[in-house]
Short mmCIF file of C-alpha atoms and ligand atoms in Angstrom, two decimals:
data_model
loop_
_atom_site.label_atom_id
_atom_site.label_comp_id
_atom_site.label_asym_id
_atom_site.label_seq_id
_atom_site.Cartn_x
_atom_site.Cartn_y
_atom_site.Cartn_z
CA MET A 98 5.60 18.30 -11.46
CA SER A 99 4.91 15.98 -8.58
CA LEU A 100 4.13 12.36 -9.37
CA LEU A 101 1.14 12.07 -7.05
CA THR A 102 -0.79 14.96 -5.53
CA VAL A 103 -3.56 14.41 -3.05
CA ASN A 104 -5.61 17.49 -2.26
CA HIS A 105 -8.25 17.94 0.44
CA LEU A 106 -9.28 14.31 0.23
CA ASN A 107 -12.40 13.45 2.23
CA VAL A 108 -13.52 9.85 2.56
CA LYS A 109 -16.75 8.86 4.27
CA PHE A 110 -18.47 5.68 5.34
CA LYS A 111 -22.11 5.48 4.42
CA GLN A 112 -24.39 5.02 7.43
CA ARG A 113 -28.12 5.13 7.80
CA HIS A 114 -27.96 7.93 10.38
CA GLY A 115 -25.44 10.29 8.78
CA ASP A 116 -22.20 9.26 7.10
CA LEU A 117 -19.02 8.96 9.13
CA ASP A 118 -15.80 10.84 8.35
CA ALA A 119 -12.98 8.37 7.68
CA LEU A 120 -10.48 10.77 6.09
CA MET A 121 -10.62 14.51 6.47
CA ASP A 122 -8.81 17.12 4.45
CA VAL A 123 -5.87 14.85 3.59
CA SER A 124 -3.30 16.58 1.38
CA PHE A 125 0.22 15.52 0.45
CA SER A 126 2.38 15.02 -2.57
CA LEU A 127 4.93 12.49 -3.68
CA SER A 128 7.79 13.04 -6.11
CA ARG A 129 9.31 10.57 -8.48
CA GLY A 130 11.38 8.00 -6.58
CA GLU A 131 10.54 9.49 -3.19
CA ARG A 132 9.82 7.33 -0.14
CA LEU A 133 7.03 8.57 2.13
CA ALA A 134 5.82 6.96 5.36
CA ILE A 135 2.26 7.27 6.61
CA VAL A 136 2.47 6.55 10.32
CA GLY A 137 -0.06 6.35 13.15
CA GLU A 138 -1.76 3.92 15.49
CA SER A 139 -4.25 1.41 14.20
CA GLY A 140 -7.55 3.10 13.35
CA ALA A 141 -5.91 6.35 12.20
CA GLY A 142 -7.10 5.85 8.62
CA LYS A 143 -3.75 4.88 7.08
CA SER A 144 -5.02 1.81 5.23
CA ILE A 145 -8.18 3.64 4.14
CA LEU A 146 -5.89 6.22 2.60
CA GLY A 147 -3.83 3.51 0.85
CA TYR A 148 -6.95 1.83 -0.53
CA SER A 149 -8.38 5.17 -1.67
CA LEU A 150 -5.27 5.84 -3.74
CA VAL A 151 -5.77 2.67 -5.82
CA ASN A 152 -9.57 2.67 -5.86
CA LEU A 153 -9.83 -0.40 -3.63
CA LEU A 154 -11.94 1.27 -0.99
CA SER A 155 -14.68 -1.20 -0.16
CA LYS A 156 -18.27 -0.34 0.65
CA PRO A 157 -19.59 1.46 2.64
CA GLY A 158 -16.49 3.67 2.12
CA TYR A 159 -16.51 6.28 -0.62
CA ILE A 160 -14.54 9.36 -1.70
CA ASP A 161 -16.77 12.28 -0.84
CA SER A 162 -14.61 15.09 -2.19
CA GLY A 163 -11.06 16.10 -2.96
CA SER A 164 -8.62 15.11 -5.63
CA ILE A 165 -5.93 12.51 -6.33
CA LYS A 166 -3.76 13.38 -9.31
CA PHE A 167 -1.17 11.09 -10.88
CA HIS A 168 1.06 12.90 -13.40
CA GLY A 169 -1.59 15.62 -13.29
CA ARG A 170 -4.38 13.21 -14.28
CA GLU A 171 -7.37 13.02 -11.94
CA LEU A 172 -7.81 9.49 -10.58
CA THR A 173 -11.01 9.91 -8.59
CA SER A 174 -13.10 10.08 -11.77
CA LEU A 175 -11.61 7.04 -13.57
CA SER A 176 -13.89 4.19 -14.58
CA SER A 177 -13.17 0.62 -13.42
CA LYS A 178 -11.87 -0.10 -16.90
CA GLN A 179 -9.49 2.87 -16.81
CA TRP A 180 -8.33 1.72 -13.37
CA GLN A 181 -7.12 -1.54 -14.93
CA GLU A 182 -4.51 0.51 -16.75
CA VAL A 183 -3.37 2.23 -13.55
CA ARG A 184 -3.61 -0.25 -10.68
CA GLY A 185 -0.67 -2.66 -10.71
CA LYS A 186 0.86 -1.12 -13.83
CA LYS A 187 1.41 2.41 -12.52
CA ILE A 188 0.52 2.19 -8.84
CA ALA A 189 0.92 -1.18 -7.15
CA MET A 190 -0.06 -2.25 -3.66
CA ILE A 191 1.63 -4.68 -1.27
CA PHE A 192 -0.29 -5.95 1.76
CA GLN A 193 0.74 -7.21 5.20
CA ASP A 194 -0.38 -10.72 4.32
CA PRO A 195 1.25 -11.92 1.07
CA MET A 196 -1.48 -14.57 0.76
CA ILE A 197 -3.98 -11.81 -0.11
CA THR A 198 -2.11 -11.47 -3.39
CA LEU A 199 -0.71 -14.96 -3.92
CA ASN A 200 -2.86 -17.78 -5.21
CA PRO A 201 -2.26 -20.85 -2.99
CA VAL A 202 -3.03 -23.39 -5.72
CA LEU A 203 -0.59 -22.00 -8.31
CA THR A 204 3.20 -22.15 -8.24
CA VAL A 205 5.12 -18.93 -7.86
CA GLY A 206 6.28 -19.31 -11.46
CA ASP A 207 2.79 -19.81 -12.90
CA GLN A 208 1.56 -16.69 -11.11
CA MET A 209 4.47 -14.64 -12.35
CA VAL A 210 4.18 -15.86 -15.93
CA GLU A 211 0.43 -15.19 -15.85
CA ALA A 212 1.05 -11.64 -14.56
CA ILE A 213 3.56 -11.00 -17.35
CA ARG A 214 1.46 -12.50 -20.13
CA SER A 215 -1.70 -10.68 -19.10
CA HIS A 216 0.06 -7.44 -20.00
CA THR A 217 2.60 -8.27 -22.69
CA ARG A 218 2.63 -10.69 -25.59
CA ILE A 219 5.73 -12.74 -24.91
CA GLY A 220 6.17 -16.48 -25.08
CA TYR A 221 6.33 -18.76 -22.02
CA GLY A 222 10.11 -19.20 -22.24
CA ASP A 223 10.84 -15.47 -22.20
CA ALA A 224 8.27 -14.85 -19.48
CA LYS A 225 9.89 -17.54 -17.35
CA LYS A 226 13.31 -15.99 -17.91
CA LEU A 227 12.00 -12.58 -16.87
CA ALA A 228 10.30 -14.03 -13.78
CA ILE A 229 13.48 -15.77 -12.61
CA GLU A 230 15.44 -12.58 -13.24
CA LYS A 231 13.03 -10.63 -10.98
CA LEU A 232 13.22 -13.35 -8.31
CA SER A 233 16.97 -12.94 -8.24
CA HIS A 234 16.60 -9.12 -8.13
CA VAL A 235 14.68 -9.51 -4.88
CA ARG A 236 17.61 -11.60 -3.60
CA ILE A 237 15.71 -14.87 -3.32
CA SER A 238 18.03 -17.82 -2.92
CA ALA A 239 17.79 -20.49 -5.66
CA PRO A 240 15.34 -18.47 -7.83
CA SER A 241 14.81 -21.22 -10.46
CA GLN A 242 13.85 -23.61 -7.68
CA ARG A 243 11.44 -21.09 -6.12
CA PHE A 244 9.82 -20.64 -9.52
CA ASP A 245 8.40 -24.17 -9.25
CA GLN A 246 7.34 -23.96 -5.60
CA TYR A 247 3.93 -23.21 -4.14
CA PRO A 248 3.48 -20.20 -1.80
CA HIS A 249 2.92 -22.47 1.24
CA GLU A 250 6.36 -23.99 0.70
CA LEU A 251 7.99 -20.60 1.29
CA SER A 252 8.63 -18.67 4.52
CA GLY A 253 6.76 -15.42 5.23
CA GLY A 254 9.78 -13.32 4.33
CA MET A 255 10.28 -15.20 1.07
CA ARG A 256 6.62 -14.77 0.15
CA GLN A 257 6.94 -11.03 0.67
CA ARG A 258 10.00 -11.09 -1.64
CA VAL A 259 7.96 -12.96 -4.24
CA ILE A 260 5.26 -10.27 -3.99
CA ILE A 261 7.86 -7.56 -4.53
CA ALA A 262 9.15 -9.47 -7.57
CA ILE A 263 5.60 -9.76 -8.97
CA VAL A 264 4.97 -6.06 -8.40
CA LEU A 265 8.20 -5.21 -10.24
CA LEU A 266 7.20 -7.23 -13.31
CA LEU A 267 4.88 -4.43 -14.41
CA ASN A 268 7.32 -1.57 -13.72
CA PRO A 269 5.04 0.56 -11.52
CA GLU A 270 5.97 4.15 -10.68
CA ILE A 271 4.56 3.96 -7.16
CA ILE A 272 4.43 1.09 -4.69
CA ILE A 273 2.06 1.41 -1.76
CA ALA A 274 3.07 -1.03 0.99
CA ASP A 275 0.58 -1.46 3.84
CA GLU A 276 2.42 -2.78 6.93
CA PRO A 277 4.50 -5.06 4.66
CA THR A 278 6.72 -6.33 7.47
CA THR A 279 4.39 -6.33 10.48
CA ALA A 280 3.79 -10.09 10.35
CA LEU A 281 7.51 -10.91 10.10
CA ASP A 282 10.09 -11.36 12.84
CA VAL A 283 12.49 -8.52 13.49
CA THR A 284 15.52 -9.72 11.49
CA ILE A 285 13.46 -10.59 8.43
CA GLN A 286 11.61 -7.30 8.81
CA ALA A 287 14.89 -5.38 8.56
CA GLU A 288 15.91 -7.39 5.48
CA ILE A 289 12.64 -6.74 3.67
CA LEU A 290 12.77 -3.02 4.45
CA GLN A 291 16.33 -2.85 3.17
CA LEU A 292 15.24 -4.71 0.04
CA LEU A 293 12.30 -2.37 -0.57
CA LYS A 294 14.58 0.61 -0.20
CA GLN A 295 17.18 -0.80 -2.60
CA ILE A 296 14.56 -1.83 -5.14
CA CYS A 297 12.97 1.63 -5.08
CA GLU A 298 16.37 3.23 -5.63
CA GLU A 299 17.39 0.81 -8.41
CA TYR A 300 14.10 1.06 -10.28
CA GLY A 301 13.38 4.73 -9.49
CA VAL A 302 10.05 3.74 -7.93
CA ALA A 303 8.34 5.95 -5.36
CA LEU A 304 7.13 4.28 -2.18
CA ILE A 305 4.32 5.00 0.24
CA ILE A 306 4.87 2.83 3.28
CA ILE A 307 2.01 2.54 5.76
CA THR A 308 3.09 1.60 9.27
CA HIS A 309 2.33 2.01 12.97
CA ASP A 310 6.04 1.75 13.78
CA PHE A 311 8.43 4.70 13.82
CA GLY A 312 11.29 2.17 13.77
CA VAL A 313 10.16 1.21 10.25
CA VAL A 314 9.75 4.86 9.26
CA SER A 315 13.29 5.75 10.27
CA ARG A 316 14.77 2.89 8.25
CA ILE A 317 13.14 3.62 4.96
CA ALA A 318 11.29 6.90 4.51
CA GLU A 319 12.69 10.27 3.48
CA ARG A 320 9.44 12.02 4.34
CA THR A 321 6.80 11.24 6.92
CA ALA A 322 3.13 12.06 7.38
CA VAL A 323 1.66 11.35 10.81
CA MET A 324 -2.04 10.48 10.88
CA TYR A 325 -4.50 10.72 13.71
CA ALA A 326 -8.25 10.07 13.57
CA GLY A 327 -8.53 10.46 9.80
CA ARG A 328 -6.29 13.49 9.42
CA ILE A 329 -2.64 14.13 8.71
CA VAL A 330 -1.51 16.09 11.75
CA GLU A 331 2.16 16.57 10.88
CA GLN A 332 4.30 16.04 7.80
CA GLY A 333 7.88 16.79 6.84
CA PRO A 334 11.35 15.27 6.43
CA THR A 335 11.65 12.08 8.50
CA LEU A 336 14.94 12.92 10.18
CA GLU A 337 13.73 16.31 11.33
CA ILE A 338 10.42 14.96 12.58
CA ILE A 339 12.20 12.24 14.55
CA ASN A 340 14.72 14.69 16.00
CA ASP A 341 12.26 17.45 16.75
CA PRO A 342 8.63 16.28 16.60
CA GLN A 343 6.24 19.23 16.72
CA HIS A 344 2.79 17.72 17.16
CA PRO A 345 2.01 16.35 20.65
CA TYR A 346 0.79 13.11 19.02
CA THR A 347 4.05 12.65 17.12
CA GLN A 348 5.93 13.35 20.35
CA GLY A 349 3.81 10.73 22.09
CA LEU A 350 4.45 8.10 19.41
CA LEU A 351 8.19 8.69 19.56
CA ASN A 352 8.28 8.67 23.37
CA ALA A 353 6.57 5.27 23.33
CA LEU A 354 9.37 3.72 21.24
CA PRO A 355 11.54 1.24 23.18
CA GLN A 356 14.67 2.70 21.53
CA MET A 357 13.87 6.12 23.02
CA ALA A 358 13.76 4.93 26.64
CA LEU A 359 16.85 4.93 28.86
CA PRO A 360 17.78 1.59 30.44
CA GLY A 361 15.41 0.84 33.32
CA GLN A 362 13.08 3.67 32.33
CA ARG A 363 9.39 2.92 31.76
CA LEU A 364 8.00 3.60 28.30
CA ASN A 365 5.77 6.62 28.05
CA GLN A 366 2.70 5.26 26.33
CA ILE A 367 0.19 7.87 25.21
CA GLN A 368 -2.80 7.72 27.55
CA GLY A 369 -6.13 6.62 26.08
CA ASN A 370 -7.02 5.18 22.70
CA MET A 371 -7.51 6.26 19.12
CA PRO A 372 -11.21 7.17 18.82
CA SER A 373 -13.36 5.02 16.56
CA LEU A 374 -14.90 6.49 13.40
CA SER A 375 -18.21 7.11 15.10
CA GLU A 376 -16.58 8.83 18.08
CA HIS A 377 -14.27 11.41 16.52
CA PRO A 378 -14.04 14.17 19.12
CA THR A 379 -14.89 17.75 18.15
CA GLY A 380 -12.12 20.25 17.36
CA CYS A 381 -8.65 18.74 17.41
CA ALA A 382 -9.45 15.03 17.64
CA PHE A 383 -6.35 14.48 19.79
CA HIS A 384 -7.62 16.74 22.60
CA PRO A 385 -8.85 13.99 24.98
CA ARG A 386 -5.29 12.55 25.01
CA CYS A 387 -3.30 15.74 24.70
CA PRO A 388 -1.48 17.18 27.75
CA TYR A 389 -1.68 20.71 26.26
CA ALA A 390 -5.36 20.77 25.28
CA THR A 391 -7.32 23.98 25.94
CA GLU A 392 -10.89 25.13 25.27
CA LYS A 393 -9.87 26.31 21.82
CA CYS A 394 -8.66 22.79 20.94
CA ARG A 395 -12.02 21.30 21.91
CA ALA A 396 -13.99 23.83 19.87
CA GLN A 397 -12.30 23.87 16.49
CA ALA A 398 -9.72 21.85 14.58
CA PRO A 399 -6.48 23.78 14.02
CA GLY A 400 -5.28 24.61 10.50
CA PHE A 401 -1.79 23.87 9.21
CA VAL A 402 1.26 26.02 9.93
CA TYR A 403 4.88 25.54 8.96
CA SER A 404 6.93 25.26 12.13
CA GLY A 405 10.34 25.42 10.50
CA VAL A 406 10.62 21.63 10.92
CA SER A 407 7.36 20.33 9.52
CA THR A 408 3.85 21.29 8.51
CA VAL A 409 1.74 20.76 11.58
CA ALA A 410 -1.83 21.21 12.81
CA CYS A 411 -1.64 22.26 16.46
CA TYR A 412 -2.58 25.44 18.32
CA VAL A 413 0.51 25.28 20.54
CA ILE A 414 2.74 25.68 17.48
CA GLU A 415 0.40 28.19 15.87
CA ASP A 416 0.35 30.37 19.01
CA MET A 417 4.10 30.12 19.41
CA LEU A 418 4.67 31.26 15.83
CA ALA A 419 2.24 34.15 16.38
CA GLU A 420 4.18 35.20 19.50
CA PHE A 421 7.48 35.13 17.61
CA GLU A 422 5.94 37.24 14.90
CA ALA A 423 4.63 39.77 17.44
CA LEU A 424 8.09 39.97 19.06
CA ASP A 425 9.65 40.51 15.65
CA SER A 426 7.30 43.34 14.73
CA ASN A 427 7.79 45.04 18.15
CA GLU A 428 11.53 45.24 17.69
CA PRO A 429 12.71 48.77 17.02
FE1 SF4 B 612 -3.15 19.23 21.68
FE2 SF4 B 612 -4.62 21.36 21.12
FE3 SF4 B 612 -2.45 20.83 19.69
FE4 SF4 B 612 -4.61 19.33 19.47
S1 SF4 B 612 -4.42 21.50 18.93
S2 SF4 B 612 -2.54 18.62 19.63
S3 SF4 B 612 -5.35 19.30 21.57
S4 SF4 B 612 -2.53 21.39 21.88
MG1 MG B 613 -4.21 -0.74 8.59
#
């Protein structure tokens, strides 16, 4: 059984003149210990998806329909009290800014001990021992010293390590990390990604990493879902998607990567911008930016097909598969 199964999830934002679609028909699943990336430009709905999974969607956002199952148990109908048993303990979230989670007026150690003792009945001494052990697991230098420091005394990278250590205290089965390295410089970013990967492997934790950066995706995720304007438009194994992207939006994102350009070549940025919630185009929402768009694309959103590489929502792929099938059936 899959660990997490999201099916036909629709999230809306309440508005006086008709609610806006924030997530549409989002479906994916996550297995135990698997690392999945949700990638797309800002405004694609990635964070909204992350928040929806842990019931942290703030008003006016709400889950309109669809299902989120964890070990087969429906999460969308849990009460706030039931959520206390799931959020943090089973599914934890890490944010771009560690200071969202860290309390600036408490030492790292006090916060860790408090987190431990709010869930288990162990004495201060044992809790402290456990906290220092987790700090050394996240490869923090001088863990006993860090235990007594305040968050502002630590670097950004170290704070993110502390967050990972805190998250690990409760042994979650899934970590959702929303742009966890975006605020860090490139070297530290690589270290934190490597750490997250190692930690997930050591502890058997599944990871959903939310990012706008395919460089991050390629370093850490086994599977990738590409989001555009509130929908997943392509999903499959990361390596195959990077080597042979099927959806024109995925192709555009990859072409815009500095690593993909030859020396002296200009980067191929995708023309135009991600539409805002209130301006989602009809049909395939990517059509105003897509070099292959036709009338059909403007009229109706494509369904999903399996291309042989990934599951993708695009008429170009759908038509190509139909042609192959016709050729096949015409063969004597
Ligand atoms: Fe482009 Fe049409 Fe495919 Fe959308 S469905 S990505 S507009 S070709
Ligand atoms: Mg975001």
